[in-house]
mmCIF file with all atom_site columns, C-alpha atoms in Angstrom:
data_model
loop_
_atom_site.group_PDB
_atom_site.id
_atom_site.type_symbol
_atom_site.label_atom_id
_atom_site.label_alt_id
_atom_site.label_comp_id
_atom_site.label_asym_id
_atom_site.label_entity_id
_atom_site.label_seq_id
_atom_site.pdbx_PDB_ins_code
_atom_site.Cartn_x
_atom_site.Cartn_y
_atom_site.Cartn_z
_atom_site.occupancy
_atom_site.B_iso_or_equiv
_atom_site.pdbx_formal_charge
_atom_site.auth_seq_id
_atom_site.auth_comp_id
_atom_site.auth_asym_id
_atom_site.auth_atom_id
_atom_site.pdbx_PDB_model_num
ATOM 1   C CA . MET I 1 1   ? -20.757 91.035  40.576 1.00 0.00 ? 1   MET I CA 1
ATOM 2   C CA . PHE I 1 2   ? -21.038 94.594  42.562 1.00 0.00 ? 2   PHE I CA 1
ATOM 3   C CA . ASN I 1 3   ? -24.524 94.570  42.185 1.00 0.00 ? 3   ASN I CA 1
ATOM 4   C CA . PHE I 1 4   ? -26.383 94.055  45.641 1.00 0.00 ? 4   PHE I CA 1
ATOM 5   C CA . SER I 1 5   ? -29.975 94.402  44.224 1.00 0.00 ? 5   SER I CA 1
ATOM 6   C CA . THR I 1 6   ? -32.476 95.054  46.961 1.00 0.00 ? 6   THR I CA 1
ATOM 7   C CA . GLY I 1 7   ? -30.393 92.740  49.773 1.00 0.00 ? 7   GLY I CA 1
ATOM 8   C CA . ASP I 1 8   ? -27.875 93.684  52.497 1.00 0.00 ? 8   ASP I CA 1
ATOM 9   C CA . PHE I 1 9   ? -24.054 94.860  51.645 1.00 0.00 ? 9   PHE I CA 1
ATOM 10  C CA . THR I 1 10  ? -21.134 96.248  53.468 1.00 0.00 ? 10  THR I CA 1
ATOM 11  C CA . VAL I 1 11  ? -18.439 98.433  51.288 1.00 0.00 ? 11  VAL I CA 1
ATOM 12  C CA . SER I 1 12  ? -15.289 99.513  53.581 1.00 0.00 ? 12  SER I CA 1
ATOM 13  C CA . PHE I 1 13  ? -12.140 101.036 52.754 1.00 0.00 ? 13  PHE I CA 1
ATOM 14  C CA . LEU I 1 14  ? -9.182  102.776 54.363 1.00 0.00 ? 14  LEU I CA 1
ATOM 15  C CA . MET I 1 15  ? -8.653  106.128 52.620 1.00 0.00 ? 15  MET I CA 1
ATOM 16  C CA . ASN I 1 16  ? -6.198  109.260 53.210 1.00 0.00 ? 16  ASN I CA 1
ATOM 17  C CA . ALA I 1 17  ? -7.362  112.301 51.203 1.00 0.00 ? 17  ALA I CA 1
ATOM 18  C CA . ASP I 1 18  ? -4.612  114.743 49.578 1.00 0.00 ? 18  ASP I CA 1
ATOM 19  C CA . SER I 1 19  ? -7.199  117.227 49.226 1.00 0.00 ? 19  SER I CA 1
ATOM 20  C CA . TRP I 1 20  ? -10.988 117.242 49.634 1.00 0.00 ? 20  TRP I CA 1
ATOM 21  C CA . VAL I 1 21  ? -13.129 119.175 47.505 1.00 0.00 ? 21  VAL I CA 1
ATOM 22  C CA . ASP I 1 22  ? -17.085 119.263 48.421 1.00 0.00 ? 22  ASP I CA 1
ATOM 23  C CA . GLY I 1 23  ? -19.251 116.965 45.957 1.00 0.00 ? 23  GLY I CA 1
ATOM 24  C CA . THR I 1 24  ? -16.420 116.428 43.576 1.00 0.00 ? 24  THR I CA 1
ATOM 25  C CA . ASN I 1 25  ? -14.019 113.560 45.270 1.00 0.00 ? 25  ASN I CA 1
ATOM 26  C CA . ALA I 1 26  ? -15.735 110.164 45.236 1.00 0.00 ? 26  ALA I CA 1
ATOM 27  C CA . PRO I 1 27  ? -13.457 107.654 46.816 1.00 0.00 ? 27  PRO I CA 1
ATOM 28  C CA . VAL I 1 28  ? -15.594 104.324 45.942 1.00 0.00 ? 28  VAL I CA 1
ATOM 29  C CA . SER I 1 29  ? -18.517 104.176 43.915 1.00 0.00 ? 29  SER I CA 1
ATOM 30  C CA . ARG I 1 30  ? -21.048 102.271 41.602 1.00 0.00 ? 30  ARG I CA 1
ATOM 31  C CA . SER I 1 31  ? -23.902 104.723 40.656 1.00 0.00 ? 31  SER I CA 1
ATOM 32  C CA . CYS I 1 32  ? -25.671 106.079 37.970 1.00 0.00 ? 32  CYS I CA 1
ATOM 33  C CA . PHE I 1 33  ? -27.682 109.160 37.632 1.00 0.00 ? 33  PHE I CA 1
ATOM 34  C CA . SER I 1 34  ? -30.679 108.114 35.373 1.00 0.00 ? 34  SER I CA 1
ATOM 35  C CA . CYS I 1 35  ? -30.590 104.192 35.393 1.00 0.00 ? 35  CYS I CA 1
ATOM 36  C CA . GLN I 1 36  ? -34.359 103.248 34.747 1.00 0.00 ? 36  GLN I CA 1
ATOM 37  C CA . GLY I 1 37  ? -35.449 106.612 35.266 1.00 0.00 ? 37  GLY I CA 1
ATOM 38  C CA . ALA I 1 38  ? -34.191 107.028 38.616 1.00 0.00 ? 38  ALA I CA 1
ATOM 39  C CA . TRP I 1 39  ? -30.940 107.247 40.641 1.00 0.00 ? 39  TRP I CA 1
ATOM 40  C CA . ARG I 1 40  ? -29.412 104.138 41.403 1.00 0.00 ? 40  ARG I CA 1
ATOM 41  C CA . GLY I 1 41  ? -26.477 102.492 43.301 1.00 0.00 ? 41  GLY I CA 1
ATOM 42  C CA . TYR I 1 42  ? -24.366 103.619 45.860 1.00 0.00 ? 42  TYR I CA 1
ATOM 43  C CA . MET I 1 43  ? -21.436 106.035 46.237 1.00 0.00 ? 43  MET I CA 1
ATOM 44  C CA . PHE I 1 44  ? -18.994 107.740 48.849 1.00 0.00 ? 44  PHE I CA 1
ATOM 45  C CA . GLU I 1 45  ? -18.256 111.230 48.169 1.00 0.00 ? 45  GLU I CA 1
ATOM 46  C CA . ALA I 1 46  ? -17.003 114.475 49.728 1.00 0.00 ? 46  ALA I CA 1
ATOM 47  C CA . ALA I 1 47  ? -19.553 116.679 51.124 1.00 0.00 ? 47  ALA I CA 1
ATOM 48  C CA . THR I 1 48  ? -20.051 120.109 52.833 1.00 0.00 ? 48  THR I CA 1
ATOM 49  C CA . ASN I 1 49  ? -17.405 121.000 55.465 1.00 0.00 ? 49  ASN I CA 1
ATOM 50  C CA . ASN I 1 50  ? -14.919 118.062 54.460 1.00 0.00 ? 50  ASN I CA 1
ATOM 51  C CA . LYS I 1 51  ? -17.857 115.418 55.438 1.00 0.00 ? 51  LYS I CA 1
ATOM 52  C CA . MET I 1 52  ? -17.897 111.992 54.134 1.00 0.00 ? 52  MET I CA 1
ATOM 53  C CA . ASN I 1 53  ? -21.400 111.303 52.111 1.00 0.00 ? 53  ASN I CA 1
ATOM 54  C CA . PHE I 1 54  ? -22.478 107.894 51.788 1.00 0.00 ? 54  PHE I CA 1
ATOM 55  C CA . VAL I 1 55  ? -25.381 107.366 49.134 1.00 0.00 ? 55  VAL I CA 1
ATOM 56  C CA . VAL I 1 56  ? -27.504 104.740 48.621 1.00 0.00 ? 56  VAL I CA 1
ATOM 57  C CA . ARG I 1 57  ? -29.858 104.875 45.802 1.00 0.00 ? 57  ARG I CA 1
ATOM 58  C CA . ASP I 1 58  ? -31.317 108.355 46.549 1.00 0.00 ? 58  ASP I CA 1
ATOM 59  C CA . VAL I 1 59  ? -30.501 108.659 50.219 1.00 0.00 ? 59  VAL I CA 1
ATOM 60  C CA . SER I 1 60  ? -27.783 110.602 51.415 1.00 0.00 ? 60  SER I CA 1
ATOM 61  C CA . LEU I 1 61  ? -26.287 110.086 54.768 1.00 0.00 ? 61  LEU I CA 1
ATOM 62  C CA . LEU I 1 62  ? -23.989 112.756 55.519 1.00 0.00 ? 62  LEU I CA 1
ATOM 63  C CA . GLY I 1 63  ? -21.118 112.253 58.231 1.00 0.00 ? 63  GLY I CA 1
ATOM 64  C CA . ASP I 1 64  ? -21.312 113.761 61.434 1.00 0.00 ? 64  ASP I CA 1
ATOM 65  C CA . ALA I 1 65  ? -17.464 115.218 61.560 1.00 0.00 ? 65  ALA I CA 1
ATOM 66  C CA . GLY I 1 66  ? -15.127 116.596 58.677 1.00 0.00 ? 66  GLY I CA 1
ATOM 67  C CA . LEU I 1 67  ? -12.427 114.549 57.728 1.00 0.00 ? 67  LEU I CA 1
ATOM 68  C CA . SER I 1 68  ? -8.750  116.124 57.765 1.00 0.00 ? 68  SER I CA 1
ATOM 69  C CA . THR I 1 69  ? -6.277  116.026 54.789 1.00 0.00 ? 69  THR I CA 1
ATOM 70  C CA . ASN I 1 70  ? -3.348  113.567 55.223 1.00 0.00 ? 70  ASN I CA 1
ATOM 71  C CA . THR I 1 71  ? -4.938  111.319 57.770 1.00 0.00 ? 71  THR I CA 1
ATOM 72  C CA . TRP I 1 72  ? -5.834  107.769 57.445 1.00 0.00 ? 72  TRP I CA 1
ATOM 73  C CA . TYR I 1 73  ? -9.467  106.921 58.053 1.00 0.00 ? 73  TYR I CA 1
ATOM 74  C CA . TYR I 1 74  ? -11.521 103.729 57.925 1.00 0.00 ? 74  TYR I CA 1
ATOM 75  C CA . ILE I 1 75  ? -14.715 104.229 56.089 1.00 0.00 ? 75  ILE I CA 1
ATOM 76  C CA . SER I 1 76  ? -17.770 101.838 55.910 1.00 0.00 ? 76  SER I CA 1
ATOM 77  C CA . GLY I 1 77  ? -21.185 102.084 54.361 1.00 0.00 ? 77  GLY I CA 1
ATOM 78  C CA . VAL I 1 78  ? -23.731 99.097  55.391 1.00 0.00 ? 78  VAL I CA 1
ATOM 79  C CA . ARG I 1 79  ? -27.217 98.592  54.334 1.00 0.00 ? 79  ARG I CA 1
ATOM 80  C CA . THR I 1 80  ? -29.484 96.467  56.277 1.00 0.00 ? 80  THR I CA 1
ATOM 81  C CA . SER I 1 81  ? -33.159 95.463  56.048 1.00 0.00 ? 81  SER I CA 1
ATOM 82  C CA . GLY I 1 82  ? -33.766 98.511  54.250 1.00 0.00 ? 82  GLY I CA 1
ATOM 83  C CA . SER I 1 83  ? -31.912 100.811 56.541 1.00 0.00 ? 83  SER I CA 1
ATOM 84  C CA . ALA I 1 84  ? -28.072 102.221 55.481 1.00 0.00 ? 84  ALA I CA 1
ATOM 85  C CA . ARG I 1 85  ? -25.559 103.476 58.223 1.00 0.00 ? 85  ARG I CA 1
ATOM 86  C CA . LEU I 1 86  ? -22.405 105.531 57.672 1.00 0.00 ? 86  LEU I CA 1
ATOM 87  C CA . LEU I 1 87  ? -19.297 104.523 60.124 1.00 0.00 ? 87  LEU I CA 1
ATOM 88  C CA . ARG I 1 88  ? -15.978 106.589 60.449 1.00 0.00 ? 88  ARG I CA 1
ATOM 89  C CA . ASN I 1 89  ? -13.308 104.550 62.284 1.00 0.00 ? 89  ASN I CA 1
ATOM 90  C CA . GLY I 1 90  ? -15.298 102.006 63.629 1.00 0.00 ? 90  GLY I CA 1
ATOM 91  C CA . ALA I 1 91  ? -17.900 104.247 65.146 1.00 0.00 ? 91  ALA I CA 1
ATOM 92  C CA . ASN I 1 92  ? -21.598 105.196 63.843 1.00 0.00 ? 92  ASN I CA 1
ATOM 93  C CA . ALA I 1 93  ? -21.562 108.535 62.292 1.00 0.00 ? 93  ALA I CA 1
ATOM 94  C CA . THR I 1 94  ? -25.051 108.561 60.753 1.00 0.00 ? 94  THR I CA 1
ATOM 95  C CA . HIS I 1 95  ? -27.984 106.304 59.857 1.00 0.00 ? 95  HIS I CA 1
ATOM 96  C CA . SER I 1 96  ? -31.378 106.549 57.430 1.00 0.00 ? 96  SER I CA 1
ATOM 97  C CA . PRO I 1 97  ? -33.678 104.505 55.777 1.00 0.00 ? 97  PRO I CA 1
ATOM 98  C CA . ALA I 1 98  ? -32.634 103.295 52.371 1.00 0.00 ? 98  ALA I CA 1
ATOM 99  C CA . ALA I 1 99  ? -34.645 100.796 50.863 1.00 0.00 ? 99  ALA I CA 1
ATOM 100 C CA . GLY I 1 100 ? -34.887 99.493  47.139 1.00 0.00 ? 100 GLY I CA 1
ATOM 101 C CA . ASP I 1 101 ? -33.001 98.119  44.351 1.00 0.00 ? 101 ASP I CA 1
ATOM 102 C CA . VAL I 1 102 ? -29.173 99.585  44.047 1.00 0.00 ? 102 VAL I CA 1
ATOM 103 C CA . ASP I 1 103 ? -28.280 97.454  40.708 1.00 0.00 ? 103 ASP I CA 1
ATOM 104 C CA . CYS I 1 104 ? -26.985 99.697  37.865 1.00 0.00 ? 104 CYS I CA 1
ATOM 105 C CA . THR I 1 105 ? -25.048 98.691  34.579 1.00 0.00 ? 105 THR I CA 1
ATOM 106 C CA . PHE I 1 106 ? -22.168 101.773 35.605 1.00 0.00 ? 106 PHE I CA 1
ATOM 107 C CA . ASP I 1 107 ? -18.551 100.328 36.795 1.00 0.00 ? 107 ASP I CA 1
ATOM 108 C CA . PHE I 1 108 ? -17.508 100.022 39.826 1.00 0.00 ? 108 PHE I CA 1
ATOM 109 C CA . LEU I 1 109 ? -15.341 102.970 40.273 1.00 0.00 ? 109 LEU I CA 1
ATOM 110 C CA . LEU I 1 110 ? -11.962 103.664 42.795 1.00 0.00 ? 110 LEU I CA 1
ATOM 111 C CA . GLY I 1 111 ? -11.387 107.125 42.679 1.00 0.00 ? 111 GLY I CA 1
ATOM 112 C CA . LYS I 1 112 ? -13.536 108.370 40.088 1.00 0.00 ? 112 LYS I CA 1
ATOM 113 C CA . HIS I 1 113 ? -16.924 109.967 40.455 1.00 0.00 ? 113 HIS I CA 1
ATOM 114 C CA . PRO I 1 114 ? -19.370 108.144 38.264 1.00 0.00 ? 114 PRO I CA 1
ATOM 115 C CA . ASP I 1 115 ? -20.856 111.910 36.995 1.00 0.00 ? 115 ASP I CA 1
ATOM 116 C CA . GLY I 1 116 ? -18.405 112.061 33.701 1.00 0.00 ? 116 GLY I CA 1
ATOM 117 C CA . THR I 1 117 ? -19.228 115.492 32.813 1.00 0.00 ? 117 THR I CA 1
ATOM 118 C CA . TYR I 1 118 ? -16.117 117.063 34.070 1.00 0.00 ? 118 TYR I CA 1
ATOM 119 C CA . PRO I 1 119 ? -12.958 115.757 36.228 1.00 0.00 ? 119 PRO I CA 1
ATOM 120 C CA . ARG I 1 120 ? -14.269 114.748 39.648 1.00 0.00 ? 120 ARG I CA 1
ATOM 121 C CA . ASN I 1 121 ? -11.264 112.186 40.762 1.00 0.00 ? 121 ASN I CA 1
ATOM 122 C CA . TYR I 1 122 ? -10.680 111.554 44.149 1.00 0.00 ? 122 TYR I CA 1
ATOM 123 C CA . ASP I 1 123 ? -7.083  112.910 45.314 1.00 0.00 ? 123 ASP I CA 1
ATOM 124 C CA . GLY I 1 124 ? -5.696  110.823 47.715 1.00 0.00 ? 124 GLY I CA 1
ATOM 125 C CA . LYS I 1 125 ? -4.699  107.081 48.797 1.00 0.00 ? 125 LYS I CA 1
ATOM 126 C CA . LEU I 1 126 ? -7.127  104.126 49.036 1.00 0.00 ? 126 LEU I CA 1
ATOM 127 C CA . ASP I 1 127 ? -6.186  100.629 50.502 1.00 0.00 ? 127 ASP I CA 1
ATOM 128 C CA . GLU I 1 128 ? -8.235  97.402  51.763 1.00 0.00 ? 128 GLU I CA 1
ATOM 129 C CA . VAL I 1 129 ? -11.505 98.164  49.664 1.00 0.00 ? 129 VAL I CA 1
ATOM 130 C CA . ARG I 1 130 ? -13.644 95.336  50.648 1.00 0.00 ? 130 ARG I CA 1
ATOM 131 C CA . LEU I 1 131 ? -17.326 94.476  49.178 1.00 0.00 ? 131 LEU I CA 1
ATOM 132 C CA . SER I 1 132 ? -19.592 92.025  51.352 1.00 0.00 ? 132 SER I CA 1
ATOM 133 C CA . LYS I 1 133 ? -23.077 90.812  50.340 1.00 0.00 ? 133 LYS I CA 1
ATOM 134 C CA . ILE I 1 134 ? -23.793 90.769  54.240 1.00 0.00 ? 134 ILE I CA 1
ATOM 135 C CA . ALA I 1 135 ? -24.723 93.473  56.573 1.00 0.00 ? 135 ALA I CA 1
ATOM 136 C CA . ARG I 1 136 ? -21.186 93.624  58.874 1.00 0.00 ? 136 ARG I CA 1
ATOM 137 C CA . SER I 1 137 ? -22.392 94.676  62.624 1.00 0.00 ? 137 SER I CA 1
ATOM 138 C CA . ASN I 1 138 ? -20.839 97.825  64.099 1.00 0.00 ? 138 ASN I CA 1
ATOM 139 C CA . ALA I 1 139 ? -18.699 95.496  66.467 1.00 0.00 ? 139 ALA I CA 1
ATOM 140 C CA . TRP I 1 140 ? -17.246 93.789  63.100 1.00 0.00 ? 140 TRP I CA 1
ATOM 141 C CA . GLU I 1 141 ? -16.543 97.248  62.025 1.00 0.00 ? 141 GLU I CA 1
ATOM 142 C CA . ARG I 1 142 ? -14.757 98.400  65.110 1.00 0.00 ? 142 ARG I CA 1
ATOM 143 C CA . THR I 1 143 ? -12.672 95.098  65.018 1.00 0.00 ? 143 THR I CA 1
ATOM 144 C CA . CYS I 1 144 ? -11.384 95.875  61.446 1.00 0.00 ? 144 CYS I CA 1
ATOM 145 C CA . TYR I 1 145 ? -10.618 99.681  62.642 1.00 0.00 ? 145 TYR I CA 1
ATOM 146 C CA . LEU I 1 146 ? -8.752  98.753  65.562 1.00 0.00 ? 146 LEU I CA 1
ATOM 147 C CA . ASN I 1 147 ? -6.751  95.780  63.763 1.00 0.00 ? 147 ASN I CA 1
ATOM 148 C CA . PHE I 1 148 ? -5.592  98.401  61.185 1.00 0.00 ? 148 PHE I CA 1
ATOM 149 C CA . PHE I 1 149 ? -4.799  101.159 63.352 1.00 0.00 ? 149 PHE I CA 1
ATOM 150 C CA . TYR I 1 150 ? -3.785  99.505  66.612 1.00 0.00 ? 150 TYR I CA 1
ATOM 151 C CA . PRO I 1 151 ? -3.020  95.935  65.856 1.00 0.00 ? 151 PRO I CA 1
ATOM 152 C CA . THR I 1 152 ? -0.954  95.303  69.145 1.00 0.00 ? 152 THR I CA 1
ATOM 153 C CA . GLY I 1 153 ? -3.409  97.330  71.377 1.00 0.00 ? 153 GLY I CA 1
ATOM 154 C CA . PHE I 1 154 ? -6.676  95.729  70.742 1.00 0.00 ? 154 PHE I CA 1
ATOM 155 C CA . ILE I 1 155 ? -6.122  92.072  71.993 1.00 0.00 ? 155 ILE I CA 1
ATOM 156 C CA . THR I 1 156 ? -3.387  90.619  74.549 1.00 0.00 ? 156 THR I CA 1
ATOM 157 C CA . VAL I 1 157 ? -2.335  87.075  74.498 1.00 0.00 ? 157 VAL I CA 1
ATOM 158 C CA . GLY I 1 158 ? -0.900  85.953  77.933 1.00 0.00 ? 158 GLY I CA 1
ATOM 159 C CA . THR I 1 159 ? 2.594   84.354  78.488 1.00 0.00 ? 159 THR I CA 1
ATOM 160 C CA . GLU I 1 160 ? 3.140   81.097  77.725 1.00 0.00 ? 160 GLU I CA 1
ATOM 161 C CA . GLN I 1 161 ? 2.899   78.738  80.494 1.00 0.00 ? 161 GLN I CA 1
ATOM 162 C CA . GLU I 1 162 ? 6.257   76.612  81.010 1.00 0.00 ? 162 GLU I CA 1
ATOM 163 C CA . GLY I 1 163 ? 7.216   73.928  83.114 1.00 0.00 ? 163 GLY I CA 1
ATOM 164 C CA . THR I 1 164 ? 8.207   70.576  83.591 1.00 0.00 ? 164 THR I CA 1
ATOM 165 C CA . THR I 1 165 ? 4.915   68.809  83.135 1.00 0.00 ? 165 THR I CA 1
ATOM 166 C CA . PRO I 1 166 ? 2.944   69.995  79.957 1.00 0.00 ? 166 PRO I CA 1
ATOM 167 C CA . VAL I 1 167 ? -0.352  71.615  80.319 1.00 0.00 ? 167 VAL I CA 1
ATOM 168 C CA . ALA I 1 168 ? -2.583  69.934  77.691 1.00 0.00 ? 168 ALA I CA 1
ATOM 169 C CA . ASN I 1 169 ? -5.228  71.779  76.268 1.00 0.00 ? 169 ASN I CA 1
ATOM 170 C CA . THR I 1 170 ? -5.274  74.987  78.217 1.00 0.00 ? 170 THR I CA 1
ATOM 171 C CA . ALA I 1 171 ? -6.242  78.006  76.620 1.00 0.00 ? 171 ALA I CA 1
ATOM 172 C CA . PRO I 1 172 ? -4.276  81.445  76.817 1.00 0.00 ? 172 PRO I CA 1
ATOM 173 C CA . THR I 1 173 ? -5.550  84.243  78.567 1.00 0.00 ? 173 THR I CA 1
ATOM 174 C CA . LEU I 1 174 ? -7.174  86.725  76.052 1.00 0.00 ? 174 LEU I CA 1
ATOM 175 C CA . THR I 1 175 ? -7.789  90.628  77.398 1.00 0.00 ? 175 THR I CA 1
ATOM 176 C CA . GLY I 1 176 ? -9.647  93.311  75.448 1.00 0.00 ? 176 GLY I CA 1
ATOM 177 C CA . GLU I 1 177 ? -11.112 91.048  72.907 1.00 0.00 ? 177 GLU I CA 1
ATOM 178 C CA . VAL I 1 178 ? -13.236 93.401  70.330 1.00 0.00 ? 178 VAL I CA 1
ATOM 179 C CA . PRO I 1 179 ? -16.016 92.124  69.562 1.00 0.00 ? 179 PRO I CA 1
ATOM 180 C CA . THR I 1 180 ? -16.426 91.125  73.488 1.00 0.00 ? 180 THR I CA 1
ATOM 181 C CA . ASN I 1 181 ? -17.256 87.541  74.484 1.00 0.00 ? 181 ASN I CA 1
ATOM 182 C CA . GLN I 1 182 ? -21.122 89.023  74.751 1.00 0.00 ? 182 GLN I CA 1
ATOM 183 C CA . SER I 1 183 ? -20.864 89.403  70.969 1.00 0.00 ? 183 SER I CA 1
ATOM 184 C CA . THR I 1 184 ? -22.402 86.456  68.794 1.00 0.00 ? 184 THR I CA 1
ATOM 185 C CA . ASN I 1 185 ? -23.400 85.577  64.969 1.00 0.00 ? 185 ASN I CA 1
ATOM 186 C CA . GLU I 1 186 ? -20.756 87.228  63.721 1.00 0.00 ? 186 GLU I CA 1
ATOM 187 C CA . GLU I 1 187 ? -20.509 86.655  59.936 1.00 0.00 ? 187 GLU I CA 1
ATOM 188 C CA . LEU I 1 188 ? -17.257 85.563  58.666 1.00 0.00 ? 188 LEU I CA 1
#
């Protein structure tokens, strides 16, 4: 169910870390270190300077900025056509080639690092963990972020039109839509 083989996928979640220890905290993972002779899977983990690290198979994508504790973030990892990208709060943090099979026999883990040699648990809160067997666009991820953090600010619906004569089939006035009207083919 959580294996994506060589195909496209998106993993996204909200996180709020109480503490952040380099190389140990792993909010979301499904990986193993010696599956069929190679590292396989995908994982999000704490890295140097409180940065998020998105690991796809044997490729690490290190975020561009540190994450603060006691702050909510929307994190996404996307792989599409042999390339992976890490997004923080709907913005592209980094990208890199990341091809190959990510299937592994380990469990899908929330809040636990897959390396069980010593405690490496995530210390914090997780919410809205989502997995998709398609690569979500940056516009899609930005819309999710805005919906979580600014639900009343990212779209405005005009006031209802009242009058003695009903107005049939008149669309409401929309402003500030994300993705914008120029976005097409957004998967649901």
